[in-house]
Amino acid sequence: MNTSATITLFFDQRRAKKDNRYPIKISVYYQGEKRRYNTIYSAVPAEWIKVNGARLKDTSLKDLKAKLDKVKQDSLAIINSMEEFDFDSFEKQFLASSKGISTKRGLVELYNEIINTCRKNGNEGSARAYQDSLNAFIRFKKNLSFKDVTADFLNAFEKDFLKKGKSLTSVGIYARQLRAVFNEAINRGLIKKETYPFSRYKIPGGYNKKKSLSKKEIATVFSFQSESPLENEAISFWKLAYLCSGMNIGDILRLKDENLHDKFLLFNRSKTINTKKTEQKPIQVPLNDEAKALIKRLRVANSSKTEDFIFAILNGQMTPIEEKNAIKAFNRKINQQLEKIAERLELSGRLSNMTARHSFATMLKRQNESIEMIGELLGHSNVKTTQNYLASFTDDSLLNVSKKLLDFN
């Protein structure tokens, strides 16, 4: 989304039209340059004052104001759809719109705009989620438009998706991205609220197949040793994720020296760092001796003298996309080794970086820790009651909680 170009309305009183009314134009500002473009609307000075006043009662002028707001909204939509703003491209689309040629963003176009915006803002994970959703729906129906998406359409998509052996969870994920696109379209005035299909179609939550390990299985994982360096690396990162409040692998790999303190880690979850900015709260992770030893050992094994990342999987020269790809590749490599280990240990469920997070939460629950405490350590932003629960990052009570993670008796 290009935010450096701005739009204002301009009442041009330099020369009256034949009907003694004055034209209303839009002014576009970009990098110190200004250009004005005609609209089809005009007014006399008294009307212009009323249109911009606080107490507008005249019905016809209310209609004029609404139409002018729509012009601004459509102009901003054109700007936001441009990867790099330039006046010529804007003029071409704006003039086409004023001549009745539709420049409204279609469903696929709006999807792509949101994807590009996510990538421009460094949110590669969100971009991929929208792209996967778009791909799934256009495979089901080519040339997809807003009017195609009804409750019946979504039910048919769900039925077809499941028939192909895909999961209900994936249906829910793709549908939630589509719902977000619809909400954006309604906010922009591209479609009417009456066409919203999600008031009749219920997005499935899917079946939760994620499973934590039992206390005995966690103990078995912690005692596992291998002659394979790859397996040892994989199991070490799993242990670190488990001991560090179920941190996901992306957050672990993004850790820098500034995040590492004597008795705790302090970081922001990458998953939410670009959302809910007003609610952003650093997550404090208590470090017991076992976690410190793992960080020291993995740091040596993956050390890099040229970067300030604790582990050398990422580097400061990577683009957001390259960083995301590196994390994904490393996570895949680790999980491949963990699958082999799980089979050898005859675990009842999967062993992956995600099960480390669930096992952490379940283990604390077994130790009778409060849901509020667990939510705080997991970094769940909706746990309002725990905002002041942890008075100090170095509070010994936190370390006592982390020690319980190794109580396998």
Short mmCIF file of C-alpha atoms in Angstrom, two decimals:
data_model
loop_
_atom_site.label_atom_id
_atom_site.label_comp_id
_atom_site.label_asym_id
_atom_site.label_seq_id
_atom_site.Cartn_x
_atom_site.Cartn_y
_atom_site.Cartn_z
CA MET A 1 0.00 0.00 0.00
CA ASN A 2 1.42 3.35 -1.02
CA THR A 3 0.81 5.86 1.76
CA SER A 4 3.03 8.71 0.59
CA ALA A 5 0.48 10.15 -1.88
CA THR A 6 -2.43 12.07 -0.34
CA ILE A 7 -5.80 13.31 -1.58
CA THR A 8 -7.78 16.47 -0.74
CA LEU A 9 -10.84 18.11 -2.29
CA PHE A 10 -10.34 21.53 -3.92
CA PHE A 11 -13.09 24.09 -4.57
CA ASP A 12 -11.80 25.99 -7.62
CA GLN A 13 -13.21 29.53 -7.55
CA ARG A 14 -10.79 30.89 -10.15
CA ARG A 15 -13.31 30.60 -12.97
CA ALA A 16 -17.05 29.92 -12.86
CA LYS A 17 -18.75 27.52 -15.23
CA LYS A 18 -21.55 28.59 -17.58
CA ASP A 19 -24.14 27.88 -14.90
CA ASN A 20 -22.23 30.14 -12.47
CA ARG A 21 -21.16 27.18 -10.39
CA TYR A 22 -17.54 26.37 -9.59
CA PRO A 23 -15.86 23.00 -10.22
CA ILE A 24 -14.86 20.69 -7.38
CA LYS A 25 -11.56 18.97 -8.04
CA ILE A 26 -9.26 16.58 -6.23
CA SER A 27 -5.69 17.55 -5.39
CA VAL A 28 -3.10 14.77 -5.34
CA TYR A 29 0.18 15.40 -3.47
CA TYR A 30 3.23 13.25 -3.85
CA GLN A 31 6.86 14.03 -2.93
CA GLY A 32 6.34 17.78 -3.09
CA GLU A 33 4.44 17.69 -6.38
CA LYS A 34 0.74 18.54 -6.71
CA ARG A 35 -1.70 17.81 -9.52
CA ARG A 36 -5.41 18.52 -9.73
CA TYR A 37 -8.07 16.52 -11.54
CA ASN A 38 -11.63 17.45 -12.40
CA THR A 39 -14.61 15.65 -10.94
CA ILE A 40 -18.15 15.80 -12.35
CA TYR A 41 -19.33 17.83 -9.35
CA SER A 42 -19.67 21.58 -8.78
CA ALA A 43 -21.17 24.01 -6.25
CA VAL A 44 -21.70 27.65 -5.43
CA PRO A 45 -19.68 29.10 -2.52
CA ALA A 46 -22.62 28.94 -0.08
CA GLU A 47 -23.14 25.24 -0.85
CA TRP A 48 -19.44 24.47 -0.45
CA ILE A 49 -19.42 26.09 2.99
CA LYS A 50 -22.44 24.05 4.05
CA VAL A 51 -21.03 20.80 2.66
CA ASN A 52 -17.95 21.26 4.84
CA GLY A 53 -19.91 22.47 7.85
CA ALA A 54 -20.65 20.54 11.04
CA ARG A 55 -24.46 20.68 10.80
CA LEU A 56 -25.49 19.70 7.30
CA LYS A 57 -29.28 19.37 7.01
CA ASP A 58 -29.97 19.91 3.30
CA THR A 59 -30.75 16.50 1.75
CA SER A 60 -29.33 17.36 -1.66
CA LEU A 61 -26.10 18.66 -0.14
CA LYS A 62 -25.82 15.54 2.03
CA ASP A 63 -26.00 13.55 -1.20
CA LEU A 64 -23.29 15.75 -2.74
CA LYS A 65 -21.08 15.26 0.32
CA ALA A 66 -21.53 11.48 0.13
CA LYS A 67 -20.59 11.48 -3.55
CA LEU A 68 -17.49 13.61 -2.89
CA ASP A 69 -16.46 11.25 -0.08
CA LYS A 70 -16.86 8.39 -2.55
CA VAL A 71 -14.57 10.18 -5.03
CA LYS A 72 -11.91 10.49 -2.33
CA GLN A 73 -12.38 6.87 -1.29
CA ASP A 74 -12.07 5.60 -4.87
CA SER A 75 -9.01 7.78 -5.47
CA LEU A 76 -7.33 6.41 -2.36
CA ALA A 77 -8.20 2.87 -3.48
CA ILE A 78 -6.38 3.54 -6.76
CA ILE A 79 -3.35 4.85 -4.87
CA ASN A 80 -3.35 1.90 -2.47
CA SER A 81 -3.48 -0.56 -5.36
CA MET A 82 -0.27 0.86 -6.86
CA GLU A 83 2.97 -0.75 -5.74
CA GLU A 84 4.83 2.47 -6.60
CA PHE A 85 2.85 5.66 -7.07
CA ASP A 86 3.20 7.73 -10.21
CA PHE A 87 0.89 10.47 -11.46
CA ASP A 88 0.46 9.09 -14.97
CA SER A 89 -0.80 5.72 -13.79
CA PHE A 90 -3.08 7.37 -11.27
CA GLU A 91 -4.47 9.78 -13.89
CA LYS A 92 -5.21 6.95 -16.28
CA GLN A 93 -7.20 5.00 -13.68
CA PHE A 94 -8.93 8.09 -12.26
CA LEU A 95 -10.05 9.34 -15.65
CA ALA A 96 -11.31 5.88 -16.54
CA SER A 97 -13.35 5.92 -13.35
CA SER A 98 -14.82 9.37 -14.07
CA LYS A 99 -15.90 8.15 -17.51
CA GLY A 100 -17.83 5.30 -15.97
CA ILE A 101 -15.21 2.62 -16.56
CA SER A 102 -15.11 0.54 -13.39
CA THR A 103 -11.87 0.70 -11.44
CA LYS A 104 -13.33 -1.04 -8.42
CA ARG A 105 -11.17 -3.77 -7.09
CA GLY A 106 -12.56 -7.16 -7.95
CA LEU A 107 -12.24 -10.02 -5.49
CA VAL A 108 -9.03 -11.41 -6.98
CA GLU A 109 -7.60 -7.92 -7.40
CA LEU A 110 -8.32 -7.03 -3.78
CA TYR A 111 -6.80 -10.31 -2.64
CA ASN A 112 -3.63 -9.46 -4.59
CA GLU A 113 -3.58 -5.91 -3.23
CA ILE A 114 -3.74 -7.22 0.33
CA ILE A 115 -1.02 -9.78 -0.44
CA ASN A 116 1.25 -7.06 -1.85
CA THR A 117 0.56 -4.82 1.14
CA CYS A 118 1.47 -7.61 3.56
CA ARG A 119 4.72 -8.26 1.71
CA LYS A 120 5.59 -4.56 1.55
CA ASN A 121 5.09 -4.35 5.32
CA GLY A 122 7.26 -7.41 5.89
CA ASN A 123 4.34 -9.69 6.85
CA GLU A 124 5.33 -12.60 4.63
CA GLY A 125 3.41 -15.12 6.73
CA SER A 126 0.16 -13.19 6.27
CA ALA A 127 0.89 -12.76 2.57
CA ARG A 128 1.26 -16.50 2.14
CA ALA A 129 -1.91 -17.17 4.10
CA TYR A 130 -3.91 -14.89 1.77
CA GLN A 131 -2.19 -16.37 -1.29
CA ASP A 132 -2.99 -19.94 -0.24
CA SER A 133 -6.61 -18.93 0.36
CA LEU A 134 -6.87 -17.24 -3.02
CA ASN A 135 -5.31 -20.23 -4.79
CA ALA A 136 -7.75 -22.62 -3.13
CA PHE A 137 -10.82 -20.64 -4.18
CA ILE A 138 -9.77 -19.91 -7.76
CA ARG A 139 -8.94 -23.60 -8.24
CA PHE A 140 -12.53 -24.28 -7.29
CA LYS A 141 -13.88 -21.53 -9.59
CA LYS A 142 -11.96 -19.58 -12.17
CA ASN A 143 -12.61 -15.86 -12.71
CA LEU A 144 -13.97 -15.61 -9.19
CA SER A 145 -15.89 -12.43 -8.33
CA PHE A 146 -17.60 -11.05 -5.23
CA LYS A 147 -21.04 -11.94 -6.58
CA ASP A 148 -20.00 -15.60 -6.96
CA VAL A 149 -19.30 -16.00 -3.27
CA THR A 150 -22.55 -16.89 -1.52
CA ALA A 151 -23.33 -19.18 1.39
CA ASP A 152 -24.21 -21.91 -1.13
CA PHE A 153 -20.89 -21.37 -2.91
CA LEU A 154 -18.96 -21.72 0.37
CA ASN A 155 -20.85 -24.86 1.34
CA ALA A 156 -20.10 -26.35 -2.09
CA PHE A 157 -16.41 -25.40 -1.73
CA GLU A 158 -16.28 -27.05 1.69
CA LYS A 159 -17.93 -30.23 0.41
CA ASP A 160 -15.61 -30.43 -2.61
CA PHE A 161 -12.54 -29.73 -0.48
CA LEU A 162 -13.36 -32.51 1.97
CA LYS A 163 -14.20 -34.89 -0.88
CA LYS A 164 -10.61 -34.47 -2.10
CA GLY A 165 -9.32 -35.65 1.26
CA LYS A 166 -8.38 -32.21 2.57
CA SER A 167 -9.02 -31.16 6.16
CA LEU A 168 -11.85 -29.13 7.63
CA THR A 169 -9.22 -27.08 9.44
CA SER A 170 -7.83 -25.90 6.08
CA VAL A 171 -11.33 -24.94 4.93
CA GLY A 172 -11.63 -22.75 8.02
CA ILE A 173 -8.24 -21.14 7.47
CA TYR A 174 -8.98 -20.28 3.82
CA ALA A 175 -12.50 -19.06 4.62
CA ARG A 176 -11.26 -16.71 7.35
CA GLN A 177 -8.89 -15.04 4.88
CA LEU A 178 -11.75 -14.68 2.40
CA ARG A 179 -13.92 -13.17 5.12
CA ALA A 180 -11.22 -10.58 5.83
CA VAL A 181 -11.19 -9.63 2.14
CA PHE A 182 -14.97 -9.22 2.18
CA ASN A 183 -14.77 -7.04 5.29
CA GLU A 184 -12.19 -4.83 3.59
CA ALA A 185 -14.38 -4.57 0.48
CA ILE A 186 -17.35 -3.48 2.60
CA ASN A 187 -15.23 -0.91 4.44
CA ARG A 188 -14.20 0.56 1.09
CA GLY A 189 -17.72 0.60 -0.24
CA LEU A 190 -16.87 -1.85 -3.03
CA ILE A 191 -19.74 -4.16 -2.13
CA LYS A 192 -22.93 -3.84 -0.11
CA LYS A 193 -23.33 -5.33 3.35
CA GLU A 194 -26.34 -7.26 2.11
CA THR A 195 -24.07 -9.41 -0.08
CA TYR A 196 -21.97 -10.56 2.90
CA PRO A 197 -22.06 -14.39 2.74
CA PHE A 198 -20.65 -15.10 6.21
CA SER A 199 -23.84 -14.15 8.02
CA ARG A 200 -25.31 -17.41 6.66
CA TYR A 201 -22.20 -19.58 6.26
CA LYS A 202 -20.50 -20.71 9.46
CA ILE A 203 -16.76 -21.03 9.12
CA PRO A 204 -15.68 -24.45 10.49
CA GLY A 205 -13.25 -24.56 13.35
CA GLY A 206 -11.89 -27.91 12.26
CA TYR A 207 -10.95 -30.81 14.41
CA ASN A 208 -8.14 -30.14 16.84
CA LYS A 209 -5.63 -32.90 16.25
CA LYS A 210 -2.78 -31.13 18.05
CA LYS A 211 -1.66 -33.19 21.01
CA SER A 212 0.78 -32.62 23.81
CA LEU A 213 3.07 -35.33 25.05
CA SER A 214 2.46 -37.12 28.33
CA LYS A 215 4.74 -36.45 31.29
CA LYS A 216 6.45 -39.80 30.70
CA GLU A 217 6.95 -39.06 27.00
CA ILE A 218 8.47 -35.64 27.72
CA ALA A 219 10.91 -37.32 30.11
CA THR A 220 11.78 -39.84 27.37
CA VAL A 221 12.46 -37.01 24.91
CA PHE A 222 14.71 -35.21 27.41
CA SER A 223 16.75 -38.37 28.02
CA PHE A 224 17.12 -39.11 24.29
CA GLN A 225 20.67 -39.16 22.92
CA SER A 226 21.86 -39.87 19.41
CA GLU A 227 25.07 -40.23 17.47
CA SER A 228 23.53 -38.12 14.71
CA PRO A 229 24.38 -34.39 14.92
CA LEU A 230 21.16 -33.56 13.05
CA GLU A 231 19.02 -35.49 15.51
CA ASN A 232 20.80 -33.94 18.48
CA GLU A 233 20.28 -30.48 17.03
CA ALA A 234 16.59 -31.17 16.42
CA ILE A 235 15.95 -32.53 19.92
CA SER A 236 17.89 -29.64 21.47
CA PHE A 237 15.76 -27.03 19.71
CA TRP A 238 12.61 -28.94 20.77
CA LYS A 239 13.78 -28.89 24.40
CA LEU A 240 14.59 -25.19 24.16
CA ALA A 241 11.16 -24.38 22.74
CA TYR A 242 9.51 -26.42 25.52
CA LEU A 243 11.53 -24.81 28.31
CA CYS A 244 11.10 -21.29 26.89
CA SER A 245 7.32 -21.10 27.32
CA GLY A 246 6.59 -22.93 24.08
CA MET A 247 8.32 -20.37 21.86
CA ASN A 248 7.79 -21.00 18.16
CA ILE A 249 10.84 -21.67 16.04
CA GLY A 250 10.63 -18.32 14.26
CA ASP A 251 10.84 -16.40 17.53
CA ILE A 252 13.74 -18.58 18.69
CA LEU A 253 15.72 -17.99 15.51
CA ARG A 254 15.07 -14.22 15.71
CA LEU A 255 16.55 -13.94 19.20
CA LYS A 256 19.42 -11.49 19.58
CA ASP A 257 21.78 -10.70 22.44
CA GLU A 258 19.54 -7.82 23.45
CA ASN A 259 16.75 -10.34 24.20
CA LEU A 260 18.93 -12.46 26.47
CA HIS A 261 19.17 -11.53 30.17
CA ASP A 262 20.53 -13.37 33.18
CA LYS A 263 17.31 -15.01 34.33
CA PHE A 264 14.92 -14.40 31.45
CA LEU A 265 14.34 -13.78 27.77
CA LEU A 266 12.40 -10.67 26.76
CA PHE A 267 10.93 -10.51 23.25
CA ASN A 268 7.90 -9.66 21.11
CA ARG A 269 6.12 -12.46 19.25
CA SER A 270 6.75 -12.10 15.52
CA LYS A 271 3.23 -13.39 14.91
CA THR A 272 1.67 -10.28 16.47
CA ILE A 273 4.39 -7.65 16.22
CA ASN A 274 2.70 -5.90 13.28
CA THR A 275 -0.82 -6.21 14.64
CA LYS A 276 -2.55 -4.85 17.70
CA LYS A 277 0.28 -2.39 18.15
CA THR A 278 -1.55 -0.59 20.94
CA GLU A 279 -1.69 -3.87 22.88
CA GLN A 280 1.89 -4.94 22.23
CA LYS A 281 3.48 -6.29 25.37
CA PRO A 282 6.90 -7.94 25.55
CA ILE A 283 6.83 -11.57 26.62
CA GLN A 284 9.07 -12.53 29.52
CA VAL A 285 10.37 -16.09 29.51
CA PRO A 286 12.10 -17.40 32.66
CA LEU A 287 15.36 -19.23 32.02
CA ASN A 288 16.33 -22.20 34.17
CA ASP A 289 19.80 -23.74 34.08
CA GLU A 290 18.80 -26.34 31.49
CA ALA A 291 17.55 -23.65 29.07
CA LYS A 292 20.73 -21.60 29.55
CA ALA A 293 22.86 -24.65 28.82
CA LEU A 294 20.89 -25.39 25.64
CA ILE A 295 21.29 -21.80 24.40
CA LYS A 296 25.02 -21.93 25.07
CA ARG A 297 25.45 -25.27 23.30
CA LEU A 298 23.28 -24.37 20.27
CA ARG A 299 24.94 -20.98 20.03
CA VAL A 300 28.35 -22.61 19.66
CA ALA A 301 27.02 -25.13 17.14
CA ASN A 302 25.35 -22.42 15.07
CA SER A 303 27.63 -19.48 15.89
CA SER A 304 28.29 -16.58 13.55
CA LYS A 305 30.80 -13.84 14.24
CA THR A 306 29.28 -11.36 11.81
CA GLU A 307 25.68 -11.23 13.02
CA ASP A 308 24.02 -10.38 16.31
CA PHE A 309 21.49 -13.21 16.14
CA ILE A 310 22.07 -15.76 18.89
CA PHE A 311 21.80 -18.53 16.30
CA ALA A 312 23.22 -18.24 12.79
CA ILE A 313 20.22 -19.38 10.77
CA LEU A 314 19.22 -15.80 9.90
CA ASN A 315 21.29 -12.76 9.06
CA GLY A 316 20.67 -9.03 8.94
CA GLN A 317 20.90 -8.86 5.14
CA MET A 318 17.85 -11.04 4.52
CA THR A 319 14.64 -9.58 3.13
CA PRO A 320 11.42 -10.48 4.99
CA ILE A 321 10.67 -13.12 2.35
CA GLU A 322 14.17 -14.61 2.57
CA GLU A 323 13.91 -14.64 6.37
CA LYS A 324 10.55 -16.39 6.26
CA ASN A 325 11.88 -18.96 3.77
CA ALA A 326 14.94 -19.61 5.94
CA ILE A 327 12.79 -20.18 9.03
CA LYS A 328 10.43 -22.44 7.09
CA ALA A 329 13.32 -24.50 5.69
CA PHE A 330 14.95 -24.84 9.11
CA ASN A 331 11.65 -25.79 10.74
CA ARG A 332 11.08 -28.44 8.06
CA LYS A 333 14.59 -29.84 8.59
CA ILE A 334 14.09 -30.01 12.37
CA ASN A 335 10.64 -31.59 12.12
CA GLN A 336 11.90 -34.25 9.72
CA GLN A 337 14.41 -35.35 12.34
CA LEU A 338 11.81 -35.14 15.12
CA GLU A 339 9.48 -37.45 13.19
CA LYS A 340 12.22 -40.08 13.03
CA ILE A 341 12.89 -39.71 16.74
CA ALA A 342 9.18 -39.98 17.60
CA GLU A 343 8.95 -43.24 15.66
CA ARG A 344 12.03 -44.63 17.36
CA LEU A 345 10.77 -43.65 20.82
CA GLU A 346 7.30 -45.03 19.98
CA LEU A 347 5.55 -41.86 21.08
CA SER A 348 1.75 -41.83 20.97
CA GLY A 349 1.62 -38.66 18.88
CA ARG A 350 3.71 -36.41 16.70
CA LEU A 351 6.93 -34.81 17.85
CA SER A 352 7.29 -31.36 16.29
CA ASN A 353 8.10 -27.80 17.25
CA MET A 354 4.36 -27.19 17.66
CA THR A 355 3.96 -30.05 20.15
CA ALA A 356 6.65 -28.38 22.29
CA ARG A 357 4.29 -25.43 22.78
CA HIS A 358 1.30 -27.60 23.61
CA SER A 359 3.35 -29.85 25.89
CA PHE A 360 4.63 -26.80 27.79
CA ALA A 361 1.10 -25.51 28.41
CA THR A 362 -0.26 -28.93 29.37
CA MET A 363 2.63 -29.66 31.72
CA LEU A 364 2.01 -26.46 33.67
CA LYS A 365 -1.69 -27.21 33.80
CA ARG A 366 -0.84 -30.62 35.29
CA GLN A 367 1.22 -28.73 37.90
CA ASN A 368 -1.93 -26.75 38.82
CA GLU A 369 -0.65 -23.43 37.50
CA SER A 370 -3.41 -20.94 36.73
CA ILE A 371 -4.77 -20.52 33.22
CA GLU A 372 -3.90 -16.82 33.54
CA MET A 373 -0.25 -17.61 34.25
CA ILE A 374 -0.05 -20.06 31.36
CA GLY A 375 -1.69 -17.55 29.01
CA GLU A 376 0.79 -14.88 30.08
CA LEU A 377 3.77 -17.10 29.42
CA LEU A 378 2.37 -18.18 26.05
CA GLY A 379 1.91 -14.54 25.06
CA HIS A 380 -1.84 -14.71 24.54
CA SER A 381 -2.98 -11.09 24.24
CA ASN A 382 -6.53 -11.81 25.34
CA VAL A 383 -5.54 -12.69 28.91
CA LYS A 384 -6.45 -9.27 30.31
CA THR A 385 -6.42 -10.32 33.96
CA THR A 386 -2.70 -11.16 33.87
CA GLN A 387 -1.37 -7.83 32.59
CA ASN A 388 0.03 -6.98 36.03
CA TYR A 389 0.42 -10.56 37.24
CA LEU A 390 4.20 -10.71 36.80
CA ALA A 391 5.53 -7.79 38.80
CA SER A 392 9.17 -8.41 37.92
CA PHE A 393 10.92 -10.18 35.09
CA THR A 394 13.42 -11.72 37.55
CA ASP A 395 10.82 -12.80 40.11
CA ASP A 396 11.87 -16.13 41.62
CA SER A 397 8.29 -17.37 41.28
CA LEU A 398 8.79 -17.45 37.53
CA LEU A 399 11.88 -19.58 37.87
CA ASN A 400 9.98 -21.91 40.17
CA VAL A 401 7.34 -22.27 37.45
CA SER A 402 10.01 -23.07 34.83
CA LYS A 403 11.61 -25.67 37.12
CA LYS A 404 8.31 -27.53 37.25
CA LEU A 405 8.71 -28.25 33.54
CA LEU A 406 11.42 -30.75 34.41
CA ASP A 407 9.46 -32.46 37.18
CA PHE A 408 8.64 -35.73 35.43
CA ASN A 409 7.80 -37.71 38.56
#
